Short mmCIF file of C-alpha atoms in Angstrom, two decimals:
data_model
loop_
_atom_site.label_atom_id
_atom_site.label_comp_id
_atom_site.label_asym_id
_atom_site.label_seq_id
_atom_site.Cartn_x
_atom_site.Cartn_y
_atom_site.Cartn_z
CA MET A 1 130.75 60.60 112.38
CA ARG A 2 129.11 62.65 115.17
CA ILE A 3 128.63 61.09 118.07
CA PRO A 4 126.54 61.73 121.24
CA VAL A 5 128.14 62.97 124.39
CA ASP A 6 126.91 62.67 128.35
CA LEU A 7 127.23 65.59 130.03
CA SER A 8 128.55 64.17 132.84
CA HIS A 9 131.18 64.79 130.14
CA ALA A 10 130.37 68.15 128.07
CA SER A 11 133.10 70.19 130.20
CA ARG A 12 135.71 68.55 128.95
CA LEU A 13 135.03 69.82 125.53
CA LEU A 14 135.68 73.89 126.56
CA ASN A 15 138.14 72.97 129.28
CA HIS A 16 141.24 73.08 127.08
CA GLY A 17 140.29 76.61 125.81
CA PRO A 18 139.74 76.41 122.38
CA THR A 19 138.04 79.34 120.42
CA VAL A 20 134.19 78.06 118.99
CA LEU A 21 131.12 79.22 117.14
CA VAL A 22 128.43 80.84 118.45
CA SER A 23 125.49 79.83 116.62
CA SER A 24 122.14 81.31 117.03
CA SER A 25 118.40 80.59 115.36
CA ASP A 26 115.11 83.06 116.29
CA GLY A 27 113.58 80.62 113.52
CA THR A 28 113.18 82.42 110.55
CA HIS A 29 117.29 84.00 110.69
CA ARG A 30 120.28 82.45 112.06
CA ASP A 31 124.38 83.04 112.50
CA VAL A 32 127.15 82.41 113.93
CA MET A 33 130.15 84.32 115.45
CA ALA A 34 133.75 83.29 116.48
CA ALA A 35 134.26 83.42 120.30
CA ALA A 36 137.18 83.15 122.33
CA TRP A 37 135.98 84.14 125.25
CA ASN A 38 134.16 80.85 126.73
CA MET A 39 135.22 78.52 129.73
CA PRO A 40 133.13 75.72 131.08
CA LEU A 41 131.10 76.90 134.19
CA ASP A 42 130.46 73.48 135.93
CA PHE A 43 130.55 70.03 135.54
CA SER A 44 126.41 69.34 136.67
CA PRO A 45 124.47 70.17 135.42
CA PRO A 46 127.47 71.65 132.89
CA LYS A 47 127.86 75.22 132.33
CA VAL A 48 129.50 77.97 130.02
CA ALA A 49 130.20 81.27 130.32
CA VAL A 50 130.61 83.44 126.86
CA VAL A 51 130.44 86.65 126.19
CA ILE A 52 128.67 88.11 123.32
CA ASP A 53 129.20 91.85 122.96
CA ARG A 54 125.98 93.73 121.93
CA ASN A 55 127.11 95.39 118.83
CA THR A 56 126.89 91.93 117.60
CA HIS A 57 123.66 90.05 115.43
CA THR A 58 124.26 86.69 116.87
CA ARG A 59 123.28 88.75 120.93
CA LEU A 60 120.01 89.51 119.33
CA LEU A 61 118.90 85.89 117.73
CA VAL A 62 120.86 84.74 121.62
CA GLU A 63 117.80 87.45 123.42
CA ALA A 64 115.31 85.47 121.09
CA SER A 65 115.86 82.58 121.74
CA GLY A 66 117.02 82.22 124.70
CA SER A 67 119.85 79.90 123.26
CA PHE A 68 122.95 78.94 121.62
CA VAL A 69 125.37 75.94 120.17
CA LEU A 70 129.07 76.70 120.56
CA ALA A 71 131.32 74.36 118.35
CA VAL A 72 134.37 73.68 118.76
CA PRO A 73 136.23 74.59 114.30
CA SER A 74 138.86 72.81 113.75
CA ALA A 75 142.41 73.60 112.31
CA GLU A 76 141.09 73.03 109.14
CA GLN A 77 138.60 75.53 109.13
CA LEU A 78 140.88 78.34 109.87
CA GLU A 79 139.59 80.43 107.18
CA MET A 80 135.60 79.96 107.68
CA VAL A 81 136.33 80.88 112.18
CA VAL A 82 137.91 84.29 110.89
CA GLY A 83 135.70 84.80 108.05
CA VAL A 84 132.42 84.51 110.28
CA GLY A 85 134.50 86.28 113.29
CA ASN A 86 135.96 90.15 111.22
CA SER A 87 131.99 89.88 109.26
CA SER A 88 128.64 90.72 110.23
CA GLY A 89 125.10 88.44 109.69
CA ARG A 90 123.00 92.10 109.53
CA ASP A 91 125.51 93.02 105.98
CA VAL A 92 126.03 89.30 104.80
CA ASP A 93 124.15 85.60 105.01
CA LYS A 94 128.04 83.66 106.59
CA PHE A 95 126.30 80.67 106.16
CA VAL A 96 126.50 81.84 101.70
CA ARG A 97 129.08 84.11 102.10
CA PHE A 98 131.27 80.53 103.53
CA GLY A 99 129.88 77.94 102.43
CA ILE A 100 129.18 76.48 105.52
CA GLY A 101 127.09 73.87 105.91
CA THR A 102 124.72 72.48 108.62
CA GLU A 103 122.66 69.94 111.04
CA PRO A 104 119.56 71.06 113.07
CA ALA A 105 120.29 70.62 116.86
CA SER A 106 118.78 68.66 118.74
CA GLN A 107 116.98 71.02 121.61
CA VAL A 108 117.97 74.43 120.17
CA PRO A 109 116.59 76.43 116.26
CA ALA A 110 120.26 77.25 116.22
CA PRO A 111 122.57 75.22 113.65
CA LEU A 112 124.96 72.74 114.48
CA ILE A 113 127.55 73.92 111.62
CA SER A 114 129.80 70.43 110.04
CA GLY A 115 133.03 69.40 110.36
CA CYS A 116 133.71 71.14 114.16
CA LEU A 117 135.03 68.55 116.37
CA ALA A 118 132.08 69.44 119.01
CA TRP A 119 128.84 71.17 119.82
CA LEU A 120 127.14 71.70 122.61
CA GLU A 121 124.00 73.06 122.68
CA CYS A 122 122.80 75.56 126.06
CA ARG A 123 120.02 77.47 127.05
CA VAL A 124 120.69 80.55 128.77
CA TYR A 125 120.07 81.52 132.46
CA PRO A 126 118.63 84.63 132.35
CA GLU A 127 121.74 87.02 134.16
CA PRO A 128 119.53 90.49 132.87
CA HIS A 129 122.92 91.99 135.31
CA ASN A 130 125.50 89.97 133.54
CA GLU A 131 124.83 90.19 130.30
CA THR A 132 124.33 94.03 130.06
CA THR A 133 127.06 95.31 132.10
CA TYR A 134 129.34 92.68 131.42
CA ASP A 135 127.86 90.92 127.82
CA LEU A 136 128.18 87.79 129.73
CA PHE A 137 125.75 85.47 128.70
CA LEU A 138 126.28 82.04 131.00
CA ALA A 139 123.87 79.28 129.67
CA GLU A 140 122.66 75.35 131.19
CA VAL A 141 124.46 72.33 128.28
CA VAL A 142 121.44 70.58 126.80
CA ALA A 143 123.20 67.90 124.49
CA ALA A 144 126.77 67.47 123.25
CA TRP A 145 128.47 65.79 120.43
CA ALA A 146 131.52 65.18 119.23
CA ASP A 147 133.43 64.01 116.15
CA GLY A 148 134.23 60.24 117.11
CA GLU A 149 137.79 60.67 116.03
CA ALA A 150 138.66 63.92 118.04
CA PHE A 151 137.15 62.58 121.20
CA ARG A 152 135.77 59.79 122.72
CA GLY A 153 135.77 57.44 125.51
CA GLY A 154 134.88 61.20 127.15
CA HIS A 155 138.82 62.14 126.03
CA TRP A 156 139.87 64.18 123.59
CA GLN A 157 142.26 62.23 120.81
CA ASP A 158 146.18 62.83 120.36
CA ASP A 159 146.48 60.58 117.36
CA VAL A 160 144.28 63.93 115.17
CA PRO A 161 146.17 65.36 111.86
CA PRO A 162 147.33 68.82 112.18
CA GLY A 163 143.47 69.77 110.46
CA ARG A 164 141.91 68.24 113.22
CA ARG A 165 143.15 70.01 116.28
CA ALA A 166 141.50 72.93 117.67
CA LEU A 167 142.16 76.07 117.48
CA HIS A 168 143.22 79.04 120.32
CA HIS A 169 142.85 82.29 119.37
CA LEU A 170 146.20 85.03 119.88
CA GLY A 171 144.90 88.03 118.82
CA GLY A 172 144.43 89.44 115.32
CA GLY A 173 144.09 85.80 113.45
CA ASN A 174 146.70 84.80 115.10
CA PHE A 175 146.16 81.60 116.53
CA PHE A 176 148.30 78.25 118.18
CA THR A 177 146.54 75.08 117.60
CA SER A 178 146.22 72.38 120.76
CA GLY A 179 149.77 71.14 120.18
CA GLY A 180 150.87 67.73 122.17
CA LEU A 181 149.20 65.17 125.01
CA VAL A 182 151.27 65.86 127.86
CA ARG A 183 151.05 64.12 131.89
CA ALA A 184 151.60 64.70 135.18
CA PRO A 185 153.98 61.91 136.41
CA MET B 1 163.08 88.35 132.19
CA ARG B 2 159.96 89.55 133.34
CA ILE B 3 158.63 92.76 132.06
CA PRO B 4 155.32 94.85 131.50
CA VAL B 5 152.16 94.18 129.48
CA ASP B 6 150.37 96.75 128.42
CA LEU B 7 147.32 97.25 130.00
CA SER B 8 146.15 97.40 126.32
CA HIS B 9 147.74 94.13 125.65
CA ALA B 10 146.22 91.95 129.14
CA SER B 11 143.80 90.63 127.44
CA ARG B 12 145.60 88.38 124.61
CA LEU B 13 147.58 86.62 127.91
CA LEU B 14 144.34 84.25 128.42
CA ASN B 15 143.07 84.56 125.27
CA HIS B 16 144.06 81.42 123.93
CA GLY B 17 142.57 79.91 126.85
CA PRO B 18 145.36 77.82 129.00
CA THR B 19 144.62 76.70 132.10
CA VAL B 20 146.14 79.26 134.73
CA LEU B 21 147.57 79.29 138.58
CA VAL B 22 145.28 82.33 140.61
CA SER B 23 147.82 83.26 143.49
CA SER B 24 145.60 85.10 147.06
CA SER B 25 147.11 86.76 150.36
CA ASP B 26 144.46 87.98 152.94
CA GLY B 27 148.61 89.27 154.09
CA THR B 28 149.17 87.05 156.90
CA HIS B 29 148.18 83.51 154.85
CA ARG B 30 148.56 82.57 150.68
CA ASP B 31 148.01 79.85 149.01
CA VAL B 32 147.82 79.24 145.33
CA MET B 33 145.38 76.59 143.07
CA ALA B 34 145.03 75.75 139.48
CA ALA B 35 141.65 76.68 137.10
CA ALA B 36 140.99 75.94 133.88
CA TRP B 37 137.99 78.12 133.62
CA ASN B 38 138.78 81.42 133.12
CA MET B 39 138.23 83.71 130.21
CA PRO B 40 139.24 87.40 129.52
CA LEU B 41 135.87 89.42 129.62
CA ASP B 42 137.04 92.41 128.05
CA PHE B 43 139.78 94.90 126.11
CA SER B 44 139.29 98.57 128.24
CA PRO B 45 139.32 99.01 131.17
CA PRO B 46 140.77 94.71 130.82
CA LYS B 47 138.55 92.30 132.52
CA VAL B 48 138.61 88.92 133.11
CA ALA B 49 136.59 86.06 134.62
CA VAL B 50 137.23 83.32 136.82
CA VAL B 51 135.85 80.13 138.41
CA ILE B 52 136.81 79.76 141.79
CA ASP B 53 135.29 76.55 143.50
CA ARG B 54 133.62 77.36 147.24
CA ASN B 55 135.53 74.63 148.63
CA THR B 56 138.45 75.77 147.57
CA HIS B 57 141.14 78.24 151.12
CA THR B 58 141.98 80.19 147.65
CA ARG B 59 138.36 81.30 147.86
CA LEU B 60 138.33 82.63 151.66
CA LEU B 61 141.56 84.39 151.04
CA VAL B 62 140.26 85.66 147.34
CA GLU B 63 136.75 87.04 149.83
CA ALA B 64 140.02 88.67 152.40
CA SER B 65 141.28 90.55 149.95
CA GLY B 66 138.96 91.08 146.74
CA SER B 67 142.29 90.51 144.69
CA PHE B 68 144.29 87.32 143.57
CA VAL B 69 146.53 87.38 140.95
CA LEU B 70 146.19 84.50 137.67
CA ALA B 71 149.36 83.32 136.14
CA VAL B 72 150.12 81.01 132.67
CA PRO B 73 152.52 78.29 134.14
CA SER B 74 154.59 76.88 131.42
CA ALA B 75 154.92 73.02 130.57
CA GLU B 76 158.23 72.67 132.10
CA GLN B 77 156.15 74.10 135.06
CA LEU B 78 153.02 69.92 134.65
CA GLU B 79 154.01 68.50 138.20
CA MET B 80 153.84 71.36 139.87
CA VAL B 81 150.46 72.62 138.15
CA VAL B 82 149.03 69.54 138.75
CA GLY B 83 149.55 69.56 142.41
CA VAL B 84 148.50 72.50 144.00
CA GLY B 85 145.23 71.29 141.73
CA ASN B 86 145.13 68.26 143.60
CA SER B 87 145.95 69.52 147.38
CA SER B 88 144.22 72.03 149.38
CA GLY B 89 146.05 74.91 151.31
CA ARG B 90 144.36 74.39 154.52
CA ASP B 91 146.07 71.25 154.64
CA VAL B 92 149.18 71.92 153.56
CA ASP B 93 152.07 75.07 152.23
CA LYS B 94 152.22 74.43 148.95
CA PHE B 95 155.17 77.07 147.54
CA VAL B 96 157.27 75.42 150.60
CA ARG B 97 154.96 71.14 149.46
CA PHE B 98 155.78 72.01 145.50
CA GLY B 99 158.83 74.07 146.69
CA ILE B 100 157.44 77.26 144.59
CA GLY B 101 159.20 80.00 144.43
CA THR B 102 157.29 84.05 144.52
CA GLU B 103 158.47 87.54 143.51
CA PRO B 104 155.66 90.32 145.07
CA ALA B 105 152.68 91.83 142.86
CA SER B 106 152.83 95.38 141.72
CA GLN B 107 148.96 95.97 143.25
CA VAL B 108 147.50 93.54 145.18
CA PRO B 109 149.15 91.48 148.02
CA ALA B 110 148.69 87.93 146.05
CA PRO B 111 152.13 86.53 144.80
CA LEU B 112 153.31 86.10 141.24
CA ILE B 113 154.31 82.82 141.14
CA SER B 114 158.09 82.39 139.80
CA GLY B 115 158.77 80.30 136.15
CA CYS B 116 155.50 80.67 134.63
CA LEU B 117 154.71 82.96 131.10
CA ALA B 118 152.23 86.08 132.29
CA TRP B 119 151.02 87.26 134.91
CA LEU B 120 147.44 89.45 135.33
CA GLU B 121 147.16 91.30 138.74
CA CYS B 122 143.17 91.50 139.12
CA ARG B 123 140.74 93.55 141.64
CA VAL B 124 137.34 91.60 142.12
CA TYR B 125 134.18 93.98 141.02
CA PRO B 126 132.41 92.39 144.26
CA GLU B 127 129.34 90.23 142.40
CA PRO B 128 127.88 88.79 145.05
CA HIS B 129 124.92 86.67 142.55
CA ASN B 130 127.30 85.37 140.90
CA GLU B 131 129.42 84.55 143.14
CA THR B 132 127.28 82.11 145.69
CA THR B 133 125.34 80.59 142.87
CA TYR B 134 127.92 79.94 140.15
CA ASP B 135 131.67 79.90 142.25
CA LEU B 136 132.21 82.88 139.48
CA PHE B 137 134.46 86.37 140.29
CA LEU B 138 134.67 88.90 137.27
CA ALA B 139 137.92 91.06 138.49
CA GLU B 140 139.60 93.85 137.02
CA VAL B 141 143.25 93.69 135.29
CA VAL B 142 145.21 96.46 137.31
CA ALA B 143 148.80 95.14 135.99
CA ALA B 144 150.33 92.37 133.85
CA TRP B 145 153.64 91.20 133.24
CA ALA B 146 155.32 88.25 130.92
CA ASP B 147 158.29 87.05 130.30
CA GLY B 148 159.72 88.48 127.66
CA GLU B 149 160.78 85.53 125.45
CA ALA B 150 157.53 84.24 125.62
CA PHE B 151 155.52 87.35 125.27
CA ARG B 152 156.68 90.65 123.85
CA GLY B 153 155.43 93.28 121.10
CA GLY B 154 151.92 92.59 122.52
CA HIS B 155 152.48 88.98 120.99
CA TRP B 156 152.88 85.61 122.06
CA GLN B 157 156.18 84.06 120.49
CA ASP B 158 156.17 80.92 118.71
CA ASP B 159 160.15 80.32 118.66
CA VAL B 160 159.94 78.62 122.29
CA PRO B 161 161.14 75.40 123.24
CA PRO B 162 158.73 72.57 123.52
CA GLY B 163 159.31 74.09 127.99
CA ARG B 164 157.94 76.72 127.57
CA ARG B 165 154.43 76.52 126.42
CA ALA B 166 151.31 76.52 128.11
CA LEU B 167 149.47 74.22 129.62
CA HIS B 168 145.37 73.44 128.30
CA HIS B 169 143.76 70.90 130.47
CA LEU B 170 141.49 68.28 129.41
CA GLY B 171 141.11 67.04 132.30
CA GLY B 172 141.83 63.90 134.85
CA GLY B 173 145.90 65.77 134.95
CA ASN B 174 145.63 65.45 130.89
CA PHE B 175 146.71 68.48 129.44
CA PHE B 176 147.78 69.46 125.53
CA THR B 177 150.36 72.05 125.52
CA SER B 178 150.01 75.19 122.91
CA GLY B 179 151.10 74.14 119.71
CA GLY B 180 152.02 75.97 116.38
CA LEU B 181 151.46 79.08 115.06
CA VAL B 182 148.71 79.15 112.11
CA ARG B 183 147.68 82.38 110.65
CA ALA B 184 144.90 83.02 108.29
CA PRO B 185 145.14 83.23 104.10
#
């Protein structure tokens, strides 16, 4: 079940470095891509950084709307993650092609991708130099959600099935899943 | 054994989102901190982004030298990673305090932290607005190295002992290790 995540805990949803999906919409068209190059940027207000290549269809929609959603997909979604990463929304409706379900977000027009582990609704900070020079987008997290079995009480849970672990892209369609929990002594 | 990594493969060293160590030196003083907030920024030339808080001693040394090294620590280094993340180089020589061995880097004054899985020698792109507003540092990778058992032939290896897997920080000293390899069908 999808539960709201307090904004003070939003950075934790990305802190372990998972590959994410970036969904976007300009109100008419929508798209989704995969992005390993993302990170938290601040705690309060929560901010994120993500690289969105200038040649992607997603980039057009993010620039048109000034917003996007980052979603943390799970290992059981691997085929879809690779699929949306290897195709362009210019050529195909990825939602139809990969059977992707969505729910409406609360603060932005981009959809929440069903079946993920967590979602961050984000509003872009206009930083034209970063966007033009580095394909780098900085944004404020304005709402956050998680699957209540994977993340609850402000913490990622370790007692989840292998299919409900996050994906960490190594390149070329190879991933490590999130492994076991370890703690400092 | 430490082996050179071709710069065209450097982004793969961070692509899966591990927590890194940031080492720095101004030629006289040196320091090391932990940083979960890092990501690749480009393939060629390879670039990285990392958040370095304005209140850290590391920040002073990075600003003085215009360079740093990112190292990917392994699970067996957990206690040291948490230690350098929870203390300040203003108060203590972390290398002495945590028994950290080093080797010289090839292109920058910051040291390579011994026992890690990979190292990226980085030169900062001066971007004062990002540094001042977001504590965000962008840098070019000018040399890269890896432990030849953990990363070889341009790929992270799956057949390593649990202690030689990377760490993914969840917050509060809790980490997931890198788990098993999965591939798209």
